[in-house]
PDB file of C-alpha atoms in Angstrom:
ATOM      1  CA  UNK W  33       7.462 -12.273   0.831  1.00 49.00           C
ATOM      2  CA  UNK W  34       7.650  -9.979  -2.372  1.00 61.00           C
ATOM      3  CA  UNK W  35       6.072  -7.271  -0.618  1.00 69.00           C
ATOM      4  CA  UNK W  36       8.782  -4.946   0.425  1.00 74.00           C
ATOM      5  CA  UNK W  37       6.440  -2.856   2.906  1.00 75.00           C
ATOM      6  CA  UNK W  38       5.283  -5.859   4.822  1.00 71.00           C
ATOM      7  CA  UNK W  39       5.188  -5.024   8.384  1.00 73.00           C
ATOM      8  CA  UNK W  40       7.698  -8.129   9.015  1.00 69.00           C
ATOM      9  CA  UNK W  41      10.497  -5.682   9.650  1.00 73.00           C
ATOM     10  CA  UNK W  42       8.690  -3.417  11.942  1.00 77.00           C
ATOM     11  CA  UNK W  43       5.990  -0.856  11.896  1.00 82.00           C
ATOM     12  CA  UNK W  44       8.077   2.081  11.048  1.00 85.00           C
ATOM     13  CA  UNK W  45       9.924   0.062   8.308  1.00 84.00           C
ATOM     14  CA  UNK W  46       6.272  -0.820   6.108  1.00 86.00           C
ATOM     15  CA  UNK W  47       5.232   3.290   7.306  1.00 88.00           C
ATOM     16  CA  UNK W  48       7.859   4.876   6.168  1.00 86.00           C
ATOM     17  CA  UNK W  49      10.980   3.288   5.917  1.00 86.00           C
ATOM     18  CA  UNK W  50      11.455   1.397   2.737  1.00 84.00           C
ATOM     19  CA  UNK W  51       9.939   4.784   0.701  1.00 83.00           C
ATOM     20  CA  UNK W  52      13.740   6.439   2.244  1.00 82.00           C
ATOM     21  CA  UNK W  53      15.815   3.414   1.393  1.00 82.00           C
ATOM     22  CA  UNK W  54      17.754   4.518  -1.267  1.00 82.00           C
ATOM     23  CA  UNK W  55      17.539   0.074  -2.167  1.00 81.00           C
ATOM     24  CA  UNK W  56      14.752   0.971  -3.906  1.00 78.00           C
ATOM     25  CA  UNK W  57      15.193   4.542  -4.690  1.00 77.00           C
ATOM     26  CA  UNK W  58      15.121   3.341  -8.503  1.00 80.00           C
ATOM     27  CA  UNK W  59      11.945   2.230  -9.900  1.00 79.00           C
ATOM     28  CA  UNK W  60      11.658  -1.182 -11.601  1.00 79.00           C
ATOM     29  CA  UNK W  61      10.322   0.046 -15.120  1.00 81.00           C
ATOM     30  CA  UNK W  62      10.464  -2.702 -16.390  1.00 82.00           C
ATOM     31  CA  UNK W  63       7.423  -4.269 -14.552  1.00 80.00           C
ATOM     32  CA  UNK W  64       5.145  -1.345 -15.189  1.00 81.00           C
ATOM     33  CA  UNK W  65       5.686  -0.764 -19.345  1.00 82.00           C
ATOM     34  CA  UNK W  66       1.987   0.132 -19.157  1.00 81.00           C
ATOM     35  CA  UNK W  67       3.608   3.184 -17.731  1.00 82.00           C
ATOM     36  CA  UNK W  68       6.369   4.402 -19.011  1.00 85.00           C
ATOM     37  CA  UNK W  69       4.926   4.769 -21.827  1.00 86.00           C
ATOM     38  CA  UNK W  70       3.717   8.066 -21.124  1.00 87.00           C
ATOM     39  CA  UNK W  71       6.338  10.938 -20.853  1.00 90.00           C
ATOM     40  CA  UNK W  72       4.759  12.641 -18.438  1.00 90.00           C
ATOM     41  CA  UNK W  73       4.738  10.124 -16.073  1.00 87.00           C
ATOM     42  CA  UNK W  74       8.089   9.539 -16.353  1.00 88.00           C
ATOM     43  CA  UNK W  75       8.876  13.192 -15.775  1.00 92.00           C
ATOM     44  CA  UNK W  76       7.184  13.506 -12.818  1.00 90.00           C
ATOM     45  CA  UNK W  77       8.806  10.348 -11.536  1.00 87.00           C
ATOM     46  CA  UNK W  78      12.348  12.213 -12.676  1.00 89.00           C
ATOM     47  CA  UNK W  79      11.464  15.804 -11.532  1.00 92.00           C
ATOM     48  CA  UNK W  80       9.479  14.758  -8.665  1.00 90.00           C
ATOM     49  CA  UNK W  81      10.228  17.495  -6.311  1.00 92.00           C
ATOM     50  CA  UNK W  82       9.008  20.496  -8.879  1.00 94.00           C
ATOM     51  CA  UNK W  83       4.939  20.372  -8.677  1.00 93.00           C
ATOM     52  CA  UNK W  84       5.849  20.683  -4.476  1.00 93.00           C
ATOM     53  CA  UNK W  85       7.949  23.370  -4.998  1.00 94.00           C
ATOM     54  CA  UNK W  86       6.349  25.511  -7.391  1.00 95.00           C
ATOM     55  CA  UNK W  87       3.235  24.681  -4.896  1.00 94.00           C
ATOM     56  CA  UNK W  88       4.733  25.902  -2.044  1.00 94.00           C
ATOM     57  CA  UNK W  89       5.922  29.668  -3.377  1.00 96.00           C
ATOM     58  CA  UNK W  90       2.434  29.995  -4.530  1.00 95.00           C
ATOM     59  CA  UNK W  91       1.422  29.530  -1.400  1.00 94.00           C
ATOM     60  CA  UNK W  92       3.958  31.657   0.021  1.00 95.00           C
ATOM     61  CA  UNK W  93       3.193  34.591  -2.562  1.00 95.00           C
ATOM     62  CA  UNK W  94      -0.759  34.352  -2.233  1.00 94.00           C
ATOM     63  CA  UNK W  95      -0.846  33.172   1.825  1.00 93.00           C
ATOM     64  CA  UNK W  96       2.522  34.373   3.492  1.00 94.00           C
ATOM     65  CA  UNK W  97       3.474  32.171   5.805  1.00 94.00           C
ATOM     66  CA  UNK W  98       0.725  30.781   7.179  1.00 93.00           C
ATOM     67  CA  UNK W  99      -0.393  29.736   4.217  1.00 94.00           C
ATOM     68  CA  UNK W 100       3.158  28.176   3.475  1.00 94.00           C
ATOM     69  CA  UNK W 101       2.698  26.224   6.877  1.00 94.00           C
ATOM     70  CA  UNK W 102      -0.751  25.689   7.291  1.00 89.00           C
ATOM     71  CA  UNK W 103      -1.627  24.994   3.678  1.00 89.00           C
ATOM     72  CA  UNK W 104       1.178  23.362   2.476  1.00 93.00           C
ATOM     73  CA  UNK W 105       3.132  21.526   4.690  1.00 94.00           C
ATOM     74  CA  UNK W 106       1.373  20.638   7.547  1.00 94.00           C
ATOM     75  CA  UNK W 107      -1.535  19.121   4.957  1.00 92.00           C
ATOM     76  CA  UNK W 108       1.444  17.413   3.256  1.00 92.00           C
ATOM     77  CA  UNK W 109       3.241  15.728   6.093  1.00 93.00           C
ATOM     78  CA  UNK W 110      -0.803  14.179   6.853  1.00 92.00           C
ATOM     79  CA  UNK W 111      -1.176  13.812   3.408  1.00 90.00           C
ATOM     80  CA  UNK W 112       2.090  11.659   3.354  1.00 90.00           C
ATOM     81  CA  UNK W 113       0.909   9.652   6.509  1.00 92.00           C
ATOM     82  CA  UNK W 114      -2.166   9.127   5.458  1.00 91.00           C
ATOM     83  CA  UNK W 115      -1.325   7.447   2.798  1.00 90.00           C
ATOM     84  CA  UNK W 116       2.151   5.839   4.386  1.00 92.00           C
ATOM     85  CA  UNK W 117      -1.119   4.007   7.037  1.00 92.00           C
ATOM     86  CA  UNK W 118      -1.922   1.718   4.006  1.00 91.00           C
ATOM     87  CA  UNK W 119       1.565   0.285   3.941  1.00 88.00           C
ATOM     88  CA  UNK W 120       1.591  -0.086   7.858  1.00 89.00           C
ATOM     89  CA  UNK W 121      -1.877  -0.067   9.557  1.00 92.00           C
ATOM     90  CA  UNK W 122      -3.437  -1.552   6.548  1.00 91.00           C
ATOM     91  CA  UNK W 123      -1.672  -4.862   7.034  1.00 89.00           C
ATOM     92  CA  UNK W 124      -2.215  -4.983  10.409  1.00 88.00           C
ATOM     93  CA  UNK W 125      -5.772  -3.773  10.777  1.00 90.00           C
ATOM     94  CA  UNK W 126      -9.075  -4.773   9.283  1.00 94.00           C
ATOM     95  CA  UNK W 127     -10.255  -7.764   7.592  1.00 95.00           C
ATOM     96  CA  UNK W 128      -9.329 -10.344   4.889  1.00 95.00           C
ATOM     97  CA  UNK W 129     -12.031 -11.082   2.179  1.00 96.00           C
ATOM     98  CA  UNK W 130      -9.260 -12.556  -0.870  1.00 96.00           C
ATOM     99  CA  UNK W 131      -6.579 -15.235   0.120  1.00 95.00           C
ATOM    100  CA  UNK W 132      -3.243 -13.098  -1.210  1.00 93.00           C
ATOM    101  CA  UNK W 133       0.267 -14.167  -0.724  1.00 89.00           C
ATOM    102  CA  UNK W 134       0.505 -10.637   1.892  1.00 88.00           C
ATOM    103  CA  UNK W 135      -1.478  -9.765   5.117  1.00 88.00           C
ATOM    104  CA  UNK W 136      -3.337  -6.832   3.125  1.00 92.00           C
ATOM    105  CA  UNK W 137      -6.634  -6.232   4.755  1.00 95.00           C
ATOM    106  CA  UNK W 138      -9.461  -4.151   4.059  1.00 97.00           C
ATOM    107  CA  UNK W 139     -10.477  -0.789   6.329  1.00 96.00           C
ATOM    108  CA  UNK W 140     -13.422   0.839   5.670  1.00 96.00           C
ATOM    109  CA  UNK W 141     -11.428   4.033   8.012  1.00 95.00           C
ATOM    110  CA  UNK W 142      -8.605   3.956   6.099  1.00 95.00           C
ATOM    111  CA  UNK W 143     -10.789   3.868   3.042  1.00 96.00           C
ATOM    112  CA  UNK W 144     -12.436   7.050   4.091  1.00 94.00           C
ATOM    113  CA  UNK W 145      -9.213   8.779   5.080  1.00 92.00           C
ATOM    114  CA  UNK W 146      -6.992   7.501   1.983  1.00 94.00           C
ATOM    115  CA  UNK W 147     -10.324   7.769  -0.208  1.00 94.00           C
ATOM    116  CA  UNK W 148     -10.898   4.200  -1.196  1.00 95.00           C
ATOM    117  CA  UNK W 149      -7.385   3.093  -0.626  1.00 95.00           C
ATOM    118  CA  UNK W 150      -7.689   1.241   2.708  1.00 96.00           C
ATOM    119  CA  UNK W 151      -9.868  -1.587   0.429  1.00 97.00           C
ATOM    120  CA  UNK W 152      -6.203  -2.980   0.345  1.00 95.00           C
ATOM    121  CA  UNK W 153      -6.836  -7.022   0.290  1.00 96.00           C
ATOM    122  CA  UNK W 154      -9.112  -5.945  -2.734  1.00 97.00           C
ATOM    123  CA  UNK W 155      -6.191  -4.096  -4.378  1.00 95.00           C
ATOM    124  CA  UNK W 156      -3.185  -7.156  -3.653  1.00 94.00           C
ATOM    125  CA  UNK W 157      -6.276  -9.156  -4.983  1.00 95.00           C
ATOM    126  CA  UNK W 158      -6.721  -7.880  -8.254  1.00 95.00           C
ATOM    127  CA  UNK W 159      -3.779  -4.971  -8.517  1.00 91.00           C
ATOM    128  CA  UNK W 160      -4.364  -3.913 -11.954  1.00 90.00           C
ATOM    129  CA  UNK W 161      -8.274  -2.756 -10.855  1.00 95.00           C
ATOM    130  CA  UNK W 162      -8.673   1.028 -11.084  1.00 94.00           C
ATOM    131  CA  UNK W 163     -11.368   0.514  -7.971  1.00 95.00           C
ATOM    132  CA  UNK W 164      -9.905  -0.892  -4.820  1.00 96.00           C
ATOM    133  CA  UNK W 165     -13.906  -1.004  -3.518  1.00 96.00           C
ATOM    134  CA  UNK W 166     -15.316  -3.486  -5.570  1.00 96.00           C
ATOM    135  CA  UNK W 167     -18.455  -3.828  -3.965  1.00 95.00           C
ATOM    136  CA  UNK W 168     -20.754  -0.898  -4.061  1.00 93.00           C
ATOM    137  CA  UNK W 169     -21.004  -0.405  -0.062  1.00 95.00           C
ATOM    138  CA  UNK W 170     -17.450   0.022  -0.156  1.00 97.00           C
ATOM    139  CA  UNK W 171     -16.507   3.642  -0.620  1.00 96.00           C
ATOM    140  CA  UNK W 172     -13.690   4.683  -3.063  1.00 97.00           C
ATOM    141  CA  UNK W 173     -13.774   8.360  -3.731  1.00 96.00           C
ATOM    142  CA  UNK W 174     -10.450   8.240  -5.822  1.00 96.00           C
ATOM    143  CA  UNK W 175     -12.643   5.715  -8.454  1.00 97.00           C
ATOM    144  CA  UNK W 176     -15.703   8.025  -8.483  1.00 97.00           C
ATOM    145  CA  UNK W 177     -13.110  11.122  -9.289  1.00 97.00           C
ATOM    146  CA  UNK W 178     -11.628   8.591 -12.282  1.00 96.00           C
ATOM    147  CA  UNK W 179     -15.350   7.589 -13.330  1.00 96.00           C
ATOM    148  CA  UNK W 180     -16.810  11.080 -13.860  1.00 97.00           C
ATOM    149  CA  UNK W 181     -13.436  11.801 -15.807  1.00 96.00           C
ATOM    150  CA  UNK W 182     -13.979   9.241 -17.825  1.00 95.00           C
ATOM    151  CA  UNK W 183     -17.721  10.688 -19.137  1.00 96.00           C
ATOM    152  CA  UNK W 184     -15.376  13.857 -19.858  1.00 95.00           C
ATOM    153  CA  UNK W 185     -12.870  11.996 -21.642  1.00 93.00           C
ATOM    154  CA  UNK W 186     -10.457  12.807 -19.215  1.00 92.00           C
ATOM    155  CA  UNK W 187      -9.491   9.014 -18.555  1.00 90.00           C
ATOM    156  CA  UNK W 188      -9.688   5.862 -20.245  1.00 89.00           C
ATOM    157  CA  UNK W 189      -9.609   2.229 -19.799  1.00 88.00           C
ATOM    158  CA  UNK W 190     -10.864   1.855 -16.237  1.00 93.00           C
ATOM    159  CA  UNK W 191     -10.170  -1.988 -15.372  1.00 92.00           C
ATOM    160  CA  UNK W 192     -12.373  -3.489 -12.834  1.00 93.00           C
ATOM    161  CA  UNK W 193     -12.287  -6.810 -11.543  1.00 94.00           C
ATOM    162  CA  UNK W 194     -14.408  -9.799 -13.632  1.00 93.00           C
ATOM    163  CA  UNK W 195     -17.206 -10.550 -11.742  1.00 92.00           C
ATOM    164  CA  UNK W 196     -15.910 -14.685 -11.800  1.00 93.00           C
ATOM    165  CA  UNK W 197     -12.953 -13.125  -9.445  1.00 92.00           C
ATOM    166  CA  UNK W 198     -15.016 -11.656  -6.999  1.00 94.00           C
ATOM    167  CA  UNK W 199     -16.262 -15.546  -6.066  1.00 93.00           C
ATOM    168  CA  UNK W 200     -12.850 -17.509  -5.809  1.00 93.00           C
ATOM    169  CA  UNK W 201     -10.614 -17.613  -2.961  1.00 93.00           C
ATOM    170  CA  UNK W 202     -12.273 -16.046  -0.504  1.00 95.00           C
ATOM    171  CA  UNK W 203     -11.340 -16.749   2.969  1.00 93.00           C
ATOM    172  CA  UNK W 204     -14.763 -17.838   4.268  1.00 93.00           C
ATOM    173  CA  UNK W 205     -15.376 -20.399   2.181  1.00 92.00           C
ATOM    174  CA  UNK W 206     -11.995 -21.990   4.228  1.00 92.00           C
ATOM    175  CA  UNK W 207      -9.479 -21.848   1.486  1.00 90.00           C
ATOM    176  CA  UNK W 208      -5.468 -21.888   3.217  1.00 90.00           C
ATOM    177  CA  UNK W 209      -4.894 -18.194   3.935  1.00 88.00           C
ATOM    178  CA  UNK W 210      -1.188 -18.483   2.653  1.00 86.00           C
ATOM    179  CA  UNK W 211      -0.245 -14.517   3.050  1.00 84.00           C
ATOM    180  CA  UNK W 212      -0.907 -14.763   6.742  1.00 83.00           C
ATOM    181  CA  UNK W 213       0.663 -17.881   7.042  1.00 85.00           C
ATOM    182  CA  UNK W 214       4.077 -16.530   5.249  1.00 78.00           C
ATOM    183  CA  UNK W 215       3.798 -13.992   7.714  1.00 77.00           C
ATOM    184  CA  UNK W 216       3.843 -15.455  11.072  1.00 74.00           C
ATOM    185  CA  UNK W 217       6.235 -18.203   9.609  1.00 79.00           C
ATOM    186  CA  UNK W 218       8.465 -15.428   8.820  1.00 74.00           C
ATOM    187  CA  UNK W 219       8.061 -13.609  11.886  1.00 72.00           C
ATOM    188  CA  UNK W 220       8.874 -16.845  14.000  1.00 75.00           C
ATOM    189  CA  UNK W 221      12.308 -17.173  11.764  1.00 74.00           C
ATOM    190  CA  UNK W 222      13.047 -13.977  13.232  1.00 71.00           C
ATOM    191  CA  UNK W 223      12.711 -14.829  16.828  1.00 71.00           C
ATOM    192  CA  UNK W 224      14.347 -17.746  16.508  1.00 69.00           C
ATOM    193  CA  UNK W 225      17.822 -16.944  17.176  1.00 65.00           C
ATOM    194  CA  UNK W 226      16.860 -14.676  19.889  1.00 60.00           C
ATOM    195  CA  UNK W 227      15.103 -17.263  21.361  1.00 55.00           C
ATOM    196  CA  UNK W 228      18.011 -19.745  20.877  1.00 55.00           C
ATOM    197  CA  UNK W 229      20.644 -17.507  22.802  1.00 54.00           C
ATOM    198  CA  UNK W 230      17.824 -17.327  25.892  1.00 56.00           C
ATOM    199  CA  UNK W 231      17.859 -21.054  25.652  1.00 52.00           C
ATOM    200  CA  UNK W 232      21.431 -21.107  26.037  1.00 47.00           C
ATOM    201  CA  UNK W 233      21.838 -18.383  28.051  1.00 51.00           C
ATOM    202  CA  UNK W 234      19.055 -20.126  31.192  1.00 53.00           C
ATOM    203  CA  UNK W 235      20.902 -23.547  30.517  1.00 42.00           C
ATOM    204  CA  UNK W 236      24.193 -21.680  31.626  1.00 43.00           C
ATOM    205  CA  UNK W 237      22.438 -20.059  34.519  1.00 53.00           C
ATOM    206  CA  UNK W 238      20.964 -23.810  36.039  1.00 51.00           C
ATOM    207  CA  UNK W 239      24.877 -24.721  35.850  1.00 43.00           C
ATOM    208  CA  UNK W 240      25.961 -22.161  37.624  1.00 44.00           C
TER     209      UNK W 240
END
């Protein structure tokens, strides 16, 4: 599986682990050119650690320390977990609408704690779709912040799904979920020589 956060390799590994391995400390620019072509992004990608910082001694000069704690990082360590539950609970938890080659599923909790990213099937669906809820019932606060931007000029070029995508491969209509198949296939690979040494290890013990 492609997806390097898939809970295959434990819960802690898709929550938090792979975002510390310094395997993919380096960011694959060039699958996102759409990107990197904008300088600030790719200062902020560089520099990543300055907004936090300056962020934090304003809250220390204006707050003390309670505001250094309290507003800072306490709300970014459940900041950071809140959105590191998308990687982890989000594959685990919720349903499947879209057939994807992952076990994304869709939460409407961990769309209203990520705002609108716990639509997660929708987003593996259809990545490149500024709106992970693409049905109006679905809430996605993060797309209504982007939309009234956009009246302001703010942003541009908000890509939704085409409607003709919203129809095909959807798992009710019985199409071979092949995500969730990879996954318990993969899973199984990695019992398998555990189980093999039990095997070996109870044929010993009836010799004995």
């Amino acid at each position: 599986i492609d997806d390097i956060h898939s809970p295959i390799r434990g819960f802690w590994w898709s929550h938090m682990g792979w975002i510390v391995c310094q395997k993919y400390a380096k960011p694959r620019l060039d699958l996102i050119r759409d990107f990197v072509q904008y300088p600030e992004l790719r200062f902020l990608d560089r520099y990543y650690l300055i907004p936090p910082a300056i962020l934090g001694l304003v809250c220390l000069a204006f707050g003390g320390w309670s505001m250094l704690i309290g507003g800072f990082l306490l709300s970014t360590v459940l900041l950071y977990h809140g959105t590191f539950t998308i990687n982890s609970l989000a594959h685990v938890f919720g349903r499947r609408r879209f057939v994807t080659r992952d076990s994304s599923r869709n939460s409407f909790i961990l769309a209203l704690i990520t705002c609108g990213e716990g639509w997660h099937n929708n987003h593996h669906y259809y990545p490149a779709s500024s709106r992970q809820g693409f049905f109006w019932w679905e809430i996605d606060a993060s797309f209504y912040v982007l939309k009234i931007m956009s009246w302001f000029k703010l942003a541009a070029n908000l890509m939704v799904p085409p409607k003709e995508f919203l129809k095909k491969n959807l798992v009710k209509d019985g199409h071979f979920d092949i995500g969730l198949f990879h996954v318990h296939w993969a899973k199984a690979m990695r019992l398998l020589p555990h189980m093999k040494a039990e095997s070996r290890q109870a044929y010993y013990d009836a010799k004995a």
